[in-house]
Coordinates of C-alpha atoms and ligand atoms in Angstrom, one line a residue:
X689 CA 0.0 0.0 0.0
X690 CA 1.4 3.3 -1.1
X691 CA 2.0 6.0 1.7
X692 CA -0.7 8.6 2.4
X693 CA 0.8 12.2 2.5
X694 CA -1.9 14.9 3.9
X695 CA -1.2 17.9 0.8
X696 CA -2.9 21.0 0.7
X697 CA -6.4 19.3 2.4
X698 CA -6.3 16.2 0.5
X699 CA -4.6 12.9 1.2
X700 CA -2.5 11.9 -1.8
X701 CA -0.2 8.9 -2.6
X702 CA 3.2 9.7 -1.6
X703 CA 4.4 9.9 -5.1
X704 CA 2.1 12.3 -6.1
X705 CA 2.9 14.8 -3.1
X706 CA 5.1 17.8 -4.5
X707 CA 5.2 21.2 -4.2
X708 CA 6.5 23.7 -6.5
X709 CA 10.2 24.5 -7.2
X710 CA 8.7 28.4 -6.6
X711 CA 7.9 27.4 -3.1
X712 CA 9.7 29.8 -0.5
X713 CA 10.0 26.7 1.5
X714 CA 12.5 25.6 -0.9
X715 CA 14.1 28.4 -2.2
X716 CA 14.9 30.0 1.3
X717 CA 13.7 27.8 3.9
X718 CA 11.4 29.8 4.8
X719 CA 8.6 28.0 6.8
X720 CA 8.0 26.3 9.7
X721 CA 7.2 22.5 10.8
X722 CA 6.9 20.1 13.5
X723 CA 8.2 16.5 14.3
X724 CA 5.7 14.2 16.5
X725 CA 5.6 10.8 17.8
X726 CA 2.6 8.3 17.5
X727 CA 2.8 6.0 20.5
X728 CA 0.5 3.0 20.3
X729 CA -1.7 5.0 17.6
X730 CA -2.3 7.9 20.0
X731 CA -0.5 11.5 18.8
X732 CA 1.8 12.4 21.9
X733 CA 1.5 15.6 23.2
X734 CA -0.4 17.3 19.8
X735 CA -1.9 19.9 21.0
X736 CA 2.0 21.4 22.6
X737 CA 3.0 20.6 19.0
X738 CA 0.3 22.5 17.6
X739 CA 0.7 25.2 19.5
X740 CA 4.3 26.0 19.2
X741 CA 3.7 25.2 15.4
X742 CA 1.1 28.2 15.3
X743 CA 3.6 30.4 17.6
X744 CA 6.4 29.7 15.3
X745 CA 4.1 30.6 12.3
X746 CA 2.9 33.7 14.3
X747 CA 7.1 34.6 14.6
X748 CA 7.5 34.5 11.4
X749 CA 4.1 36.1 9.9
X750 CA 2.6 33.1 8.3
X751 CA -1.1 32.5 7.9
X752 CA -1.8 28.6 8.6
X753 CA -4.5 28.1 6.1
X754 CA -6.1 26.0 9.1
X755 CA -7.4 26.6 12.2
X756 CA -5.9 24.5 14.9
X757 CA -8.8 22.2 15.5
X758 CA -8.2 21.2 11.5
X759 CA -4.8 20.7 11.7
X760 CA -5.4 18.4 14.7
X761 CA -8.0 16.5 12.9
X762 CA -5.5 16.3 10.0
X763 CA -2.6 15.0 11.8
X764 CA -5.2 12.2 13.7
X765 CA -6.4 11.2 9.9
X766 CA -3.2 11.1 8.0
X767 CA -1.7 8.7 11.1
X768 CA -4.6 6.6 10.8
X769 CA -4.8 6.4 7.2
X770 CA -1.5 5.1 6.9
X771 CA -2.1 2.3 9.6
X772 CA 0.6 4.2 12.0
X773 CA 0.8 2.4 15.5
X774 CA 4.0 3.4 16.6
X775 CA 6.0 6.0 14.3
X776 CA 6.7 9.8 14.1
X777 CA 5.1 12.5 12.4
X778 CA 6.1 15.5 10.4
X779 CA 3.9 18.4 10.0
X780 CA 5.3 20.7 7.4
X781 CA 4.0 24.7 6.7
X782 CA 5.7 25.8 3.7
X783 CA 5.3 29.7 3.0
X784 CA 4.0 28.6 -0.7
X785 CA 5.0 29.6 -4.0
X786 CA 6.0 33.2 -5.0
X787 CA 8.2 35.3 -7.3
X788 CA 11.9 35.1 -7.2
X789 CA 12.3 37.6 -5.0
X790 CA 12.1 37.7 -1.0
X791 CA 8.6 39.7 -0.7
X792 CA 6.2 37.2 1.0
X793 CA 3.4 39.4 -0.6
X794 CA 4.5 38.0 -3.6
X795 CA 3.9 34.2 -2.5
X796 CA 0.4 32.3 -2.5
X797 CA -1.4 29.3 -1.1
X798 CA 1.1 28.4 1.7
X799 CA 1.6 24.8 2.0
X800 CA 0.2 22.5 4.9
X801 CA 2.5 18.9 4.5
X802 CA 1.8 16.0 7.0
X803 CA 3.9 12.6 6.6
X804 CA 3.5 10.0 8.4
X805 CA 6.1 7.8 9.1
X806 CA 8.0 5.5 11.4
X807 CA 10.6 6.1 13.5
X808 CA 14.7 6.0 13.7
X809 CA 16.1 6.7 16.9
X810 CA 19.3 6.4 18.4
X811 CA 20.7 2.8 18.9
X812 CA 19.0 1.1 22.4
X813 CA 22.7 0.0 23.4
X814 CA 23.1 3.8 23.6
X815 CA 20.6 4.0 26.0
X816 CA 21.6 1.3 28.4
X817 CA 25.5 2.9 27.7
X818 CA 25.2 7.0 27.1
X819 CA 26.6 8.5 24.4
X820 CA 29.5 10.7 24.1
X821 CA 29.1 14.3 23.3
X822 CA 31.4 17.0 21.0
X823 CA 31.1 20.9 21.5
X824 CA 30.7 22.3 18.0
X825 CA 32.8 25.5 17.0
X826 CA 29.2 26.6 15.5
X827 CA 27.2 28.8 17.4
X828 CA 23.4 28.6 17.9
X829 CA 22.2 31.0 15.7
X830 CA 21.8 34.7 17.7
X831 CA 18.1 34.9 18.9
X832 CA 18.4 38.6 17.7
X833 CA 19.1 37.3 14.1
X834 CA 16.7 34.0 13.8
X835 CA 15.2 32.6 17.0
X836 CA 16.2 29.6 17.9
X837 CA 12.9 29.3 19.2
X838 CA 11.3 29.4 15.5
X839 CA 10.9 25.7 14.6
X840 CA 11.9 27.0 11.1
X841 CA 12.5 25.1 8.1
X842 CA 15.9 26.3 8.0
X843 CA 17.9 24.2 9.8
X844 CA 21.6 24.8 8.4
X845 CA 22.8 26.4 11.4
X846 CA 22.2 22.5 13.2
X847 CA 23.5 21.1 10.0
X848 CA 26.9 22.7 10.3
X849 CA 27.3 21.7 13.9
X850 CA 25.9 18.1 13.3
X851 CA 28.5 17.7 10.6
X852 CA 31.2 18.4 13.1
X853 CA 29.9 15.8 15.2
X854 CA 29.4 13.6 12.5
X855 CA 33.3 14.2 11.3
X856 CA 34.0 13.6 15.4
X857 CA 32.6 10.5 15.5
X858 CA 29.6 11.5 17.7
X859 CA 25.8 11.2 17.2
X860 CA 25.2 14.5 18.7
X861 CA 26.5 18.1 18.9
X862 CA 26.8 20.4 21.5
X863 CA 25.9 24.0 20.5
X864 CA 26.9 27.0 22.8
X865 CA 25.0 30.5 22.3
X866 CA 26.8 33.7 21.5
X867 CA 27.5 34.0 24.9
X868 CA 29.1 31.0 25.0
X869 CA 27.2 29.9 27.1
X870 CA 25.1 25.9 26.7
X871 CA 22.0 26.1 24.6
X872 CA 21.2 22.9 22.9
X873 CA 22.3 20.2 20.9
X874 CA 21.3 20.2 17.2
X875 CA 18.5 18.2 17.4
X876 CA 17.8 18.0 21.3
X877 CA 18.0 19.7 24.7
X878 CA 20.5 19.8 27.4
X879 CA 20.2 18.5 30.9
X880 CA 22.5 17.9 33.5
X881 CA 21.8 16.9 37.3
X882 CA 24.2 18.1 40.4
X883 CA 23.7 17.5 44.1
X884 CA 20.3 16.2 43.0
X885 CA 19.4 19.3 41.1
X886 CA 18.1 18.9 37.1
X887 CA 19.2 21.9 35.2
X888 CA 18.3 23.1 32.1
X889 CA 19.0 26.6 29.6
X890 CA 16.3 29.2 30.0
X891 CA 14.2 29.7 26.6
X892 CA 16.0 32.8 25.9
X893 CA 19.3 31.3 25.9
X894 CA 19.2 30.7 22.3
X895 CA 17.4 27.1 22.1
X896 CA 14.2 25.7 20.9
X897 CA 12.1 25.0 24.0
X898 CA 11.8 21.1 23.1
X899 CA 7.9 19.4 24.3
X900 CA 10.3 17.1 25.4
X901 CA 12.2 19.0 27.7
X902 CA 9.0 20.6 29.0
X903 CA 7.1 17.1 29.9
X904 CA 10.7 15.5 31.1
X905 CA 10.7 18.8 33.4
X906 CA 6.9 17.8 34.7
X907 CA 7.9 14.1 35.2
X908 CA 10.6 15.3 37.3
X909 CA 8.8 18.3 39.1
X910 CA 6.0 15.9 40.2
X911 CA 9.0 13.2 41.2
X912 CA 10.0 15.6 43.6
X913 CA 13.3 16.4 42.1
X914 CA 13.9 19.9 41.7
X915 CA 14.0 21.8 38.3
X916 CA 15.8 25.1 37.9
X917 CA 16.5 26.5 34.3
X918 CA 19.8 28.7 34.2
X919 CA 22.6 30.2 32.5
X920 CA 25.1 26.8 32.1
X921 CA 28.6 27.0 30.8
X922 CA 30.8 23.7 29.8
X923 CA 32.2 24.2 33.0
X924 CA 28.9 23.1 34.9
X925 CA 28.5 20.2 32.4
X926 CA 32.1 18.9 33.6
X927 CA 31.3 18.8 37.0
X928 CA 27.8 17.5 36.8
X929 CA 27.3 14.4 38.1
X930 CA 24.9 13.6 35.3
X931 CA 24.0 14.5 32.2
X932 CA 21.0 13.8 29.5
X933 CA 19.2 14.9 26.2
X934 CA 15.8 14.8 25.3
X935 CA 14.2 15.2 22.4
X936 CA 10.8 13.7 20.5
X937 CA 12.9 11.3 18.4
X938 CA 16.0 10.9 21.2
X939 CA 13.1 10.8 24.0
X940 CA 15.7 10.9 27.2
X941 CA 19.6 9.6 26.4
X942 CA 22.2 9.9 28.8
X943 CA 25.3 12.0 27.8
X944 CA 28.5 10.0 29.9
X945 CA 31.3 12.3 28.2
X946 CA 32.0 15.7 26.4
X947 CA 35.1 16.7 24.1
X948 CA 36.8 13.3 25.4
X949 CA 36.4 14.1 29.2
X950 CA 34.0 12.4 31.3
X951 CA 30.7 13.3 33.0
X952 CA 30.0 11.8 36.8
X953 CA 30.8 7.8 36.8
X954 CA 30.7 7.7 32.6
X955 CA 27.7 5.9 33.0
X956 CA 24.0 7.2 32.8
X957 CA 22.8 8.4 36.0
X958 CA 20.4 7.1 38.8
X959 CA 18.4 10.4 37.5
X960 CA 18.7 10.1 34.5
X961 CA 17.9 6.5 34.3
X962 CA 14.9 7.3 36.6
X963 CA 13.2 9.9 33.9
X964 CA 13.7 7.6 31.2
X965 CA 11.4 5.3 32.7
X966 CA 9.1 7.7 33.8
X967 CA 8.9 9.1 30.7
X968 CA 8.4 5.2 28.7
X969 CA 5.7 4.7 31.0
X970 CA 4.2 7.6 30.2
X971 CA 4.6 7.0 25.9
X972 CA 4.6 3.2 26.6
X973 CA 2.7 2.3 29.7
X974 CA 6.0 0.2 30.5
Ligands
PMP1923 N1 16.3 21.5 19.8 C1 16.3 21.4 18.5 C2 17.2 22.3 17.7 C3 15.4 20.5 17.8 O1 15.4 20.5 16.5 C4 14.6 19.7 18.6 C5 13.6 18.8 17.9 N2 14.2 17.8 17.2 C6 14.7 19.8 20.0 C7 15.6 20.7 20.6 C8 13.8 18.9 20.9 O2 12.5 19.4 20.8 P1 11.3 18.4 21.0 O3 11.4 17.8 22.3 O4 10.1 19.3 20.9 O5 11.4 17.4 19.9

């Protein structure tokens, strides 16, 4: 059976789902999407996702040709239609085709995309072992120049510091602001845990505040451990006694070393271990 991808209102075989080579989307990444998991056919967390898709559209002055009771809808009919049980999601808001030039007055018809898929996530030895971590020379783009906190469609400024990892050896990237300060990696957030304490960058630091991160900050608040978001440099990440990622795809990963030097014991935390299954019980019911 051919994929369903939801295009412009209409579910189309996969094939048959294109958009033009005039779309903005395209030519300068301009737009906006989302990437959601689909745990035991339910959509985790959707409504977060389609809110912060609507506040990233709202950032960037883009009129979702949906209200957000559609788009949910959408999302629920394209999973189903493709028989999705357990799998990930990506909702796509292209800015639609236009002229050459850079005037969005000049573009039409922006472009709702929904693909429903399964899922690759990090290997599950990683999970039982940590993985190690790199500090790319990359910066997180300035908030003043493109927020972080835009779920934009243009993601080279991750790309660059992925490939650094990539050419490291490592899965993952660290990414510092222009304060050199920790945001976030290129695809997930930062954690780290010392004298009991879970710490996490501040929004405004220059990072994308991950669904993730906020229900792996609930999980913990209601665990009793307690959550403080601050300014963290490497320095902190050094001493911690524990570090971890979280992400939709990553979910909660352990960090055991960064730049070759190692975090705590070198092996995920009690902490850490702890929120990871909170958090599979809460996808998984585990
Ligand atoms: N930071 C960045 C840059 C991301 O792209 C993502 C999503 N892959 C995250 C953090 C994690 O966010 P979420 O938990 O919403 O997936």
């Amino acid at each position: 059976m051919s994929r369903l991808v939801y295009l412009a209102g209409a579910l189309v075989p996969a094939e048959q789902a294109m958009v033009s080579v005039f779309d903005h989307g395209l030519l300068y990444g301009d737009g906006i999407f989302e990437g959601i998991r689909v745990y035991s056919g339910k959509v985790f967390l959707l409504t977060e996702h389609v809110d912060r898709l609507y506040e990233s559209a709202l950032a960037i002055r883009l009129q979702i040709p949906l209200t957000k009771a559609e788009m949910t809808t959408a999302v629920e009919q394209t999973v189903k239609a493709n028989g999705i049980v357990d799998g990930y999601v990506r909702l796509v808001v292209t800015r639609g085709a236009g002229s050459l030039g850079l005037d969005i007055r000049r573009t039409a018809n922006p472009r709702v995309i929904i693909i429903a898929d399964t899922i690759t996530m990090y290997p599950e030895e990683m999970y039982r072992t940590g993985m190690r971590l790199i500090t790319a020379s990359t910066i997180r783009n300035h908030p003043g120049a493109l927020s972080p906190r835009i779920k934009s469609l243009n993601y080279l400024n991750n790309i660059m510091a992925k490939i650094e990892g990539t050419d490291a050896g490592t899965v993952e990237a660290l990414m510092l602001n222009h304060n050199g300060e920790v945001a976030e990696c290129t695809g997930d957030n930062i954690f780290i845990v010392r004298q009991g304490v879970l710490k996490t960058p501040q929004p405004d630091a220059g990072i994308l505040e991950g669904i993730t991160r906020n229900a792996v900050m609930k999980l913990a608040r209601e665990a009793g451990i307690p959550v403080v978001e601050c300014v963290l440099t490497r320095h902190d990440i050094f001493i911690a006694d524990e570090c971890f990622l979280t992400g939709t795809a990553a979910e909660v990963i352990a960090v055991t070393s960064l730049d070759g030097r190692q975090i705590g014991t070198g092996q995920p935390g009690p902490i850490t271990s702890h929120l990871l299954e909170l958090f599979r019980r809460l996808t998984r019911g585990e």
